[in-house]
């Protein structure tokens, strides 16, 4: 409970689900062969950290921002540009990430101080404009960012597939650089999540929740609402920047569509809503379900299409090309069935 900042799942079903997810992610390299399961698990780790950081804004503070992917992209580009220009060393990774964190903190503070005084919808429109400008800027600054093509780069020696940590396999798995890169992503995302969990359960986090419930009453009690909201924006931006850097390290590539696309912003929003706003455990559940559906729904529909061959109508309904339609339908059903998110539903049952 100390590790979880005294904020336990408060539901046996939720606790069991979280244990399965964490242990499954930790054991993925040992349980599944091939690159797709490992890539899916790494993406889940990154998006858990990213969705949790956005929930600090949306669920705990009541801020609807559309600029979160901008900070995600800054992290990715910071690491990518540093490794591309300075060479594949750990020093480059550190300098790139530190520079990205500094830039994200400055931008988040500036946006917060200049924009959080306006009404919520106007703030959302401002963040949308800033995020769109950042995406256009990244696409046009081809000499620095690689433009629409993005940047591919080499990783430090220890994270390359040819690197071997041990001469002999461990539990049947050869511990190469790719596996080390995965565990770097896993433990970094876990650390980000636990830090955010500590923040939202601190006195600072309680003030954020009070502001979310009634900002006028919080201000009447003497709390500087804009300052607290700006601080929350900076914290969320820093966590998103780290997530972007992790994704760049895993993919060995970063481009506008990878981290700055507005569709990613919609994905994050769906993850938070489906999992449950105002609880970081919802980010774990939402990100896991969303990424798994994105990665394997089309495959499952292909199997169903083959199995239903000869049956009228049904093979056409479950054709793999229609997977996006069914993905949208599943999320509409989940939001309707769990209006408070999956975590809220499980806690109410308990």
Short mmCIF file of C-alpha atoms in Angstrom, two decimals:
data_model
loop_
_atom_site.label_atom_id
_atom_site.label_comp_id
_atom_site.label_asym_id
_atom_site.label_seq_id
_atom_site.Cartn_x
_atom_site.Cartn_y
_atom_site.Cartn_z
CA UNK A 1 0.00 0.00 0.00
CA UNK A 2 2.94 2.37 0.60
CA UNK A 3 4.12 1.66 -2.95
CA UNK A 4 0.61 2.52 -4.19
CA UNK A 5 0.48 5.67 -2.03
CA UNK A 6 -2.31 4.15 0.12
CA UNK A 7 -4.61 4.21 -2.92
CA UNK A 8 -5.40 0.55 -3.43
CA UNK A 9 -7.72 -0.87 -6.09
CA UNK A 10 -10.55 -1.21 -3.48
CA UNK A 11 -11.99 -4.11 -5.46
CA UNK A 12 -10.86 -7.72 -5.62
CA UNK A 13 -11.80 -8.01 -9.28
CA UNK A 14 -9.89 -4.82 -10.13
CA UNK A 15 -6.88 -5.94 -8.08
CA UNK A 16 -6.84 -9.29 -9.88
CA UNK A 17 -7.13 -7.59 -13.27
CA UNK A 18 -4.28 -5.20 -12.48
CA UNK A 19 -2.05 -8.04 -11.27
CA UNK A 20 -2.73 -9.99 -14.48
CA UNK A 21 -1.85 -6.95 -16.61
CA UNK A 22 1.36 -6.10 -14.74
CA UNK A 23 2.59 -9.69 -14.54
CA UNK A 24 1.58 -10.29 -18.15
CA UNK A 25 3.57 -7.26 -19.32
CA UNK A 26 6.58 -8.26 -17.22
CA UNK A 27 6.51 -11.84 -18.54
CA UNK A 28 5.71 -11.08 -22.20
CA UNK A 29 9.29 -11.63 -23.47
CA UNK A 30 9.38 -15.03 -21.74
CA UNK A 31 5.88 -16.17 -22.74
CA UNK A 32 5.54 -15.07 -26.36
CA UNK A 33 7.91 -15.33 -29.28
CA UNK A 34 8.05 -12.99 -32.24
CA UNK A 35 8.17 -9.24 -32.52
CA UNK A 36 4.43 -8.43 -32.55
CA UNK A 37 3.59 -9.48 -28.95
CA UNK A 38 6.67 -7.66 -27.64
CA UNK A 39 5.85 -4.56 -29.68
CA UNK A 40 2.24 -4.61 -28.47
CA UNK A 41 3.33 -4.94 -24.84
CA UNK A 42 5.82 -2.06 -25.21
CA UNK A 43 3.10 0.11 -26.73
CA UNK A 44 0.77 -0.74 -23.82
CA UNK A 45 3.46 0.36 -21.33
CA UNK A 46 3.99 3.67 -23.14
CA UNK A 47 0.28 4.42 -23.41
CA UNK A 48 -0.36 3.53 -19.77
CA UNK A 49 2.10 6.28 -18.80
CA UNK A 50 0.63 8.66 -21.40
CA UNK A 51 -3.01 8.03 -20.46
CA UNK A 52 -2.19 8.32 -16.74
CA UNK A 53 -0.53 11.68 -17.34
CA UNK A 54 -3.60 12.91 -19.23
CA UNK A 55 -5.89 11.69 -16.44
CA UNK A 56 -4.03 14.01 -14.06
CA UNK A 57 -5.38 16.83 -16.22
CA UNK A 58 -8.81 15.55 -17.18
CA UNK A 59 -9.84 13.30 -14.31
CA UNK A 60 -8.18 14.97 -11.34
CA UNK A 61 -8.06 18.65 -12.33
CA UNK A 62 -10.95 18.95 -14.80
CA UNK A 63 -8.79 20.41 -17.59
CA UNK A 64 -9.70 19.41 -21.15
CA UNK A 65 -6.52 19.88 -23.17
CA UNK A 66 -5.90 18.88 -26.78
CA UNK A 67 -2.19 19.70 -26.64
CA UNK A 68 -1.09 16.59 -24.76
CA UNK A 69 0.28 14.90 -27.86
CA UNK A 70 2.48 17.96 -28.43
CA UNK A 71 4.43 17.09 -25.28
CA UNK A 72 4.42 13.44 -26.32
CA UNK A 73 5.97 14.51 -29.61
CA UNK A 74 8.53 16.78 -27.93
CA UNK A 75 9.80 13.79 -25.94
CA UNK A 76 10.04 11.65 -29.06
CA UNK A 77 11.78 14.33 -31.11
CA UNK A 78 14.12 15.26 -28.26
CA UNK A 79 15.49 11.72 -28.06
CA UNK A 80 15.43 11.20 -31.84
CA UNK A 81 17.25 14.45 -32.71
CA UNK A 82 19.87 13.92 -30.01
CA UNK A 83 20.63 10.34 -31.11
CA UNK A 84 20.65 11.38 -34.77
CA UNK A 85 22.95 14.39 -34.31
CA UNK A 86 25.11 13.44 -31.34
CA UNK A 87 25.47 9.73 -31.97
CA UNK A 88 24.03 6.56 -30.40
CA UNK A 89 25.21 7.00 -26.81
CA UNK A 90 23.50 7.15 -23.42
CA UNK A 91 24.74 10.72 -23.07
CA UNK A 92 22.75 11.61 -26.19
CA UNK A 93 19.64 9.97 -24.76
CA UNK A 94 20.04 11.88 -21.50
CA UNK A 95 20.70 15.24 -23.17
CA UNK A 96 17.82 14.78 -25.59
CA UNK A 97 15.38 13.84 -22.85
CA UNK A 98 16.52 16.65 -20.54
CA UNK A 99 16.18 19.20 -23.33
CA UNK A 100 12.72 17.88 -24.19
CA UNK A 101 11.64 18.01 -20.53
CA UNK A 102 12.83 21.60 -20.21
CA UNK A 103 11.00 22.66 -23.37
CA UNK A 104 7.80 20.85 -22.32
CA UNK A 105 7.86 22.42 -18.87
CA UNK A 106 8.34 25.90 -20.32
CA UNK A 107 5.55 25.48 -22.89
CA UNK A 108 3.12 23.92 -20.40
CA UNK A 109 3.77 26.71 -17.91
CA UNK A 110 3.33 29.39 -20.58
CA UNK A 111 0.10 27.87 -21.91
CA UNK A 112 -1.24 27.43 -18.39
CA UNK A 113 -0.44 30.90 -17.11
CA UNK A 114 -1.68 32.62 -20.27
CA UNK A 115 -4.75 30.49 -21.00
CA UNK A 116 -6.13 28.83 -17.85
CA UNK A 117 -7.86 32.04 -16.77
CA UNK A 118 -10.36 31.69 -19.62
CA UNK A 119 -13.39 29.41 -19.68
CA UNK A 120 -12.83 25.68 -20.23
CA UNK A 121 -14.02 25.53 -23.86
CA UNK A 122 -11.83 28.47 -24.87
CA UNK A 123 -8.82 26.89 -23.18
CA UNK A 124 -9.48 23.67 -25.10
CA UNK A 125 -9.58 25.60 -28.37
CA UNK A 126 -6.30 27.34 -27.52
CA UNK A 127 -4.59 24.02 -26.81
CA UNK A 128 -5.97 22.58 -30.05
CA UNK A 129 -4.52 25.52 -32.01
CA UNK A 130 -1.13 25.16 -30.29
CA UNK A 131 -1.03 21.40 -30.94
CA UNK A 132 -1.93 21.91 -34.62
CA UNK A 133 0.81 24.54 -34.96
CA UNK A 134 3.34 22.18 -33.39
CA UNK A 135 2.42 19.38 -35.82
CA UNK A 136 2.75 21.71 -38.82
CA UNK A 137 6.06 23.04 -37.51
CA UNK A 138 7.46 19.52 -37.07
CA UNK A 139 6.43 18.63 -40.63
CA UNK A 140 8.00 21.73 -42.15
CA UNK A 141 11.30 21.85 -40.24
CA UNK A 142 12.72 19.02 -42.32
CA UNK A 143 16.38 19.89 -41.66
CA UNK A 144 15.87 19.28 -37.93
CA UNK A 145 12.91 16.91 -37.60
CA UNK A 146 13.10 15.05 -40.89
CA UNK A 147 9.78 16.54 -42.03
CA UNK A 148 7.02 14.14 -42.98
CA UNK A 149 9.54 11.27 -43.18
CA UNK A 150 10.61 11.66 -39.56
CA UNK A 151 13.92 10.52 -38.11
CA UNK A 152 15.41 7.04 -37.92
CA UNK A 153 18.43 6.57 -35.67
CA UNK A 154 20.73 4.08 -34.02
CA UNK A 155 20.37 3.12 -30.37
CA UNK A 156 23.15 2.74 -27.79
CA UNK A 157 25.03 -0.53 -28.17
CA UNK A 158 23.30 -2.21 -25.21
CA UNK A 159 19.83 -1.77 -26.80
CA UNK A 160 20.67 -3.23 -30.21
CA UNK A 161 19.40 -6.70 -31.16
CA UNK A 162 22.95 -8.01 -31.67
CA UNK A 163 23.91 -7.27 -28.04
CA UNK A 164 23.83 -10.22 -25.62
CA UNK A 165 23.76 -9.62 -21.87
CA UNK A 166 24.38 -13.29 -21.00
CA UNK A 167 26.04 -16.03 -22.99
CA UNK A 168 23.31 -18.51 -22.06
CA UNK A 169 19.51 -18.06 -22.29
CA UNK A 170 17.57 -17.17 -19.13
CA UNK A 171 14.36 -19.23 -18.73
CA UNK A 172 14.68 -20.11 -22.40
CA UNK A 173 15.03 -16.48 -23.52
CA UNK A 174 18.16 -14.95 -24.98
CA UNK A 175 18.55 -11.59 -23.21
CA UNK A 176 19.50 -9.39 -26.16
CA UNK A 177 19.38 -5.65 -26.63
CA UNK A 178 15.78 -5.74 -27.82
CA UNK A 179 14.65 -7.44 -24.60
CA UNK A 180 16.65 -4.91 -22.57
CA UNK A 181 14.97 -2.09 -24.49
CA UNK A 182 11.59 -3.58 -23.62
CA UNK A 183 12.38 -3.78 -19.91
CA UNK A 184 13.69 -0.22 -20.01
CA UNK A 185 10.29 0.86 -21.37
CA UNK A 186 8.43 -1.33 -18.86
CA UNK A 187 10.22 -0.13 -15.72
CA UNK A 188 10.32 3.52 -16.82
CA UNK A 189 6.56 3.48 -17.50
CA UNK A 190 5.97 1.77 -14.15
CA UNK A 191 8.05 4.44 -12.38
CA UNK A 192 6.13 7.25 -14.12
CA UNK A 193 2.82 5.68 -13.10
CA UNK A 194 3.84 5.28 -9.44
CA UNK A 195 5.13 8.85 -9.27
CA UNK A 196 1.87 10.17 -10.70
CA UNK A 197 -0.08 8.01 -8.26
CA UNK A 198 1.91 9.54 -5.39
CA UNK A 199 1.26 13.06 -6.69
CA UNK A 200 -2.52 12.68 -6.99
CA UNK A 201 -2.71 11.19 -3.50
CA UNK A 202 -0.66 13.99 -1.93
CA UNK A 203 -2.14 17.17 -0.42
CA UNK A 204 -1.39 18.79 -3.79
CA UNK A 205 -3.54 16.16 -5.49
CA UNK A 206 -6.38 16.74 -3.04
CA UNK A 207 -6.36 20.42 -3.92
CA UNK A 208 -6.56 19.52 -7.62
CA UNK A 209 -9.65 17.42 -6.93
CA UNK A 210 -11.19 20.25 -4.93
CA UNK A 211 -10.59 22.60 -7.86
CA UNK A 212 -12.20 20.08 -10.19
CA UNK A 213 -15.31 19.87 -8.00
CA UNK A 214 -15.72 23.60 -7.32
CA UNK A 215 -13.02 26.04 -8.37
CA UNK A 216 -14.83 29.05 -6.88
CA UNK A 217 -15.01 27.45 -3.43
CA UNK A 218 -11.36 26.36 -3.68
CA UNK A 219 -10.35 29.91 -4.54
CA UNK A 220 -12.45 31.25 -1.67
CA UNK A 221 -10.49 28.97 0.67
CA UNK A 222 -7.30 30.71 -0.40
CA UNK A 223 -5.92 28.35 -3.06
CA UNK A 224 -4.49 29.96 -6.18
CA UNK A 225 -6.46 28.02 -8.77
CA UNK A 226 -4.46 29.11 -11.83
CA UNK A 227 -1.15 28.27 -10.13
CA UNK A 228 -2.35 24.79 -9.15
CA UNK A 229 -3.78 24.11 -12.59
CA UNK A 230 -0.56 25.29 -14.22
CA UNK A 231 1.48 23.04 -11.95
CA UNK A 232 -0.76 20.09 -12.88
CA UNK A 233 -0.29 20.92 -16.57
CA UNK A 234 3.50 20.96 -16.17
CA UNK A 235 3.53 17.62 -14.30
CA UNK A 236 1.31 15.98 -16.92
CA UNK A 237 3.44 17.45 -19.74
CA UNK A 238 6.66 16.09 -18.20
CA UNK A 239 5.17 12.59 -17.87
CA UNK A 240 3.93 12.71 -21.49
CA UNK A 241 7.40 13.82 -22.61
CA UNK A 242 9.00 10.81 -20.94
CA UNK A 243 6.42 8.53 -22.61
CA UNK A 244 7.30 10.04 -26.01
CA UNK A 245 10.99 9.47 -25.42
CA UNK A 246 10.32 5.83 -24.48
CA UNK A 247 8.29 5.26 -27.64
CA UNK A 248 11.07 6.74 -29.78
CA UNK A 249 13.64 4.49 -28.13
CA UNK A 250 11.48 1.44 -28.71
CA UNK A 251 10.63 2.21 -32.35
CA UNK A 252 14.08 3.63 -33.21
CA UNK A 253 12.10 6.21 -35.15
CA UNK A 254 9.98 9.30 -34.56
CA UNK A 255 7.77 11.24 -36.95
CA UNK A 256 4.67 13.46 -37.00
CA UNK A 257 2.25 10.55 -37.35
CA UNK A 258 3.96 8.60 -34.57
CA UNK A 259 3.59 11.08 -31.72
CA UNK A 260 1.94 14.31 -32.93
CA UNK A 261 -1.13 13.01 -34.76
CA UNK A 262 -4.49 14.27 -33.48
CA UNK A 263 -5.81 10.71 -33.74
CA UNK A 264 -3.46 9.81 -30.87
CA UNK A 265 -5.13 12.53 -28.79
CA UNK A 266 -8.50 10.90 -29.45
CA UNK A 267 -7.05 7.51 -28.51
CA UNK A 268 -5.77 8.86 -25.19
CA UNK A 269 -9.15 10.40 -24.43
CA UNK A 270 -10.89 7.09 -25.16
CA UNK A 271 -8.45 5.19 -22.93
CA UNK A 272 -9.11 7.51 -20.00
CA UNK A 273 -12.90 7.50 -20.45
CA UNK A 274 -13.18 3.74 -20.92
CA UNK A 275 -10.91 2.94 -17.99
CA UNK A 276 -12.42 5.55 -15.71
CA UNK A 277 -11.62 9.22 -15.20
CA UNK A 278 -10.23 10.37 -11.88
CA UNK A 279 -8.46 7.10 -11.14
CA UNK A 280 -5.04 6.28 -12.56
CA UNK A 281 -5.91 2.58 -12.54
CA UNK A 282 -8.39 3.43 -15.27
CA UNK A 283 -5.44 4.43 -17.48
CA UNK A 284 -3.95 0.94 -17.01
CA UNK A 285 -7.19 -0.83 -17.92
CA UNK A 286 -8.14 1.55 -20.75
CA UNK A 287 -4.70 1.58 -22.39
CA UNK A 288 -4.38 -2.20 -22.21
CA UNK A 289 -7.81 -2.90 -23.71
CA UNK A 290 -7.45 -0.22 -26.39
CA UNK A 291 -4.00 -1.30 -27.62
CA UNK A 292 -4.94 -4.98 -27.57
CA UNK A 293 -8.07 -4.23 -29.61
CA UNK A 294 -6.07 -2.12 -32.07
CA UNK A 295 -3.46 -4.85 -32.47
CA UNK A 296 -5.52 -8.04 -32.54
CA UNK A 297 -9.14 -7.28 -33.38
CA UNK A 298 -8.45 -7.49 -37.11
CA UNK A 299 -6.70 -10.85 -36.63
CA UNK A 300 -9.63 -12.23 -34.60
CA UNK A 301 -12.08 -11.04 -37.23
CA UNK A 302 -10.02 -12.80 -39.89
CA UNK A 303 -10.36 -16.07 -37.98
CA UNK A 304 -14.10 -15.50 -37.53
CA UNK A 305 -14.50 -14.70 -41.23
CA UNK A 306 -12.79 -17.96 -42.17
CA UNK A 307 -14.81 -20.00 -39.64
CA UNK A 308 -18.12 -18.58 -40.90
CA UNK A 309 -17.42 -19.24 -44.58
CA UNK A 310 -20.61 -20.48 -46.25
CA UNK A 311 -22.93 -18.84 -43.72
CA UNK A 312 -25.11 -16.10 -45.26
CA UNK A 313 -24.30 -12.46 -44.41
CA UNK A 314 -22.14 -13.14 -41.33
CA UNK A 315 -18.77 -13.49 -43.15
CA UNK A 316 -19.29 -10.05 -44.68
CA UNK A 317 -20.13 -8.53 -41.29
CA UNK A 318 -16.91 -9.81 -39.70
CA UNK A 319 -14.64 -9.18 -42.67
CA UNK A 320 -11.21 -8.02 -41.45
CA UNK A 321 -11.51 -4.81 -43.49
CA UNK A 322 -14.36 -3.73 -41.21
CA UNK A 323 -12.33 -3.95 -37.99
CA UNK A 324 -12.42 -0.18 -37.40
CA UNK A 325 -16.22 -0.24 -37.51
CA UNK A 326 -16.35 -2.97 -34.88
CA UNK A 327 -13.67 -1.25 -32.81
CA UNK A 328 -15.81 1.89 -32.69
CA UNK A 329 -18.91 -0.17 -31.85
CA UNK A 330 -17.11 -1.91 -29.00
CA UNK A 331 -16.05 1.38 -27.47
CA UNK A 332 -19.53 2.87 -27.80
CA UNK A 333 -20.93 -0.19 -26.03
CA UNK A 334 -18.28 -0.01 -23.29
CA UNK A 335 -18.95 3.68 -22.62
CA UNK A 336 -22.72 3.00 -22.52
CA UNK A 337 -22.33 -0.06 -20.27
CA UNK A 338 -19.78 1.57 -17.94
CA UNK A 339 -20.63 5.29 -17.75
CA UNK A 340 -18.18 5.72 -14.86
CA UNK A 341 -15.49 3.67 -16.58
CA UNK A 342 -14.52 0.06 -15.98
CA UNK A 343 -12.69 0.90 -12.74
CA UNK A 344 -15.69 2.79 -11.38
CA UNK A 345 -17.99 -0.13 -12.24
CA UNK A 346 -15.74 -2.68 -10.53
CA UNK A 347 -15.41 -0.52 -7.42
CA UNK A 348 -19.17 -0.04 -7.19
CA UNK A 349 -19.70 -3.80 -7.40
CA UNK A 350 -17.28 -4.26 -4.52
#
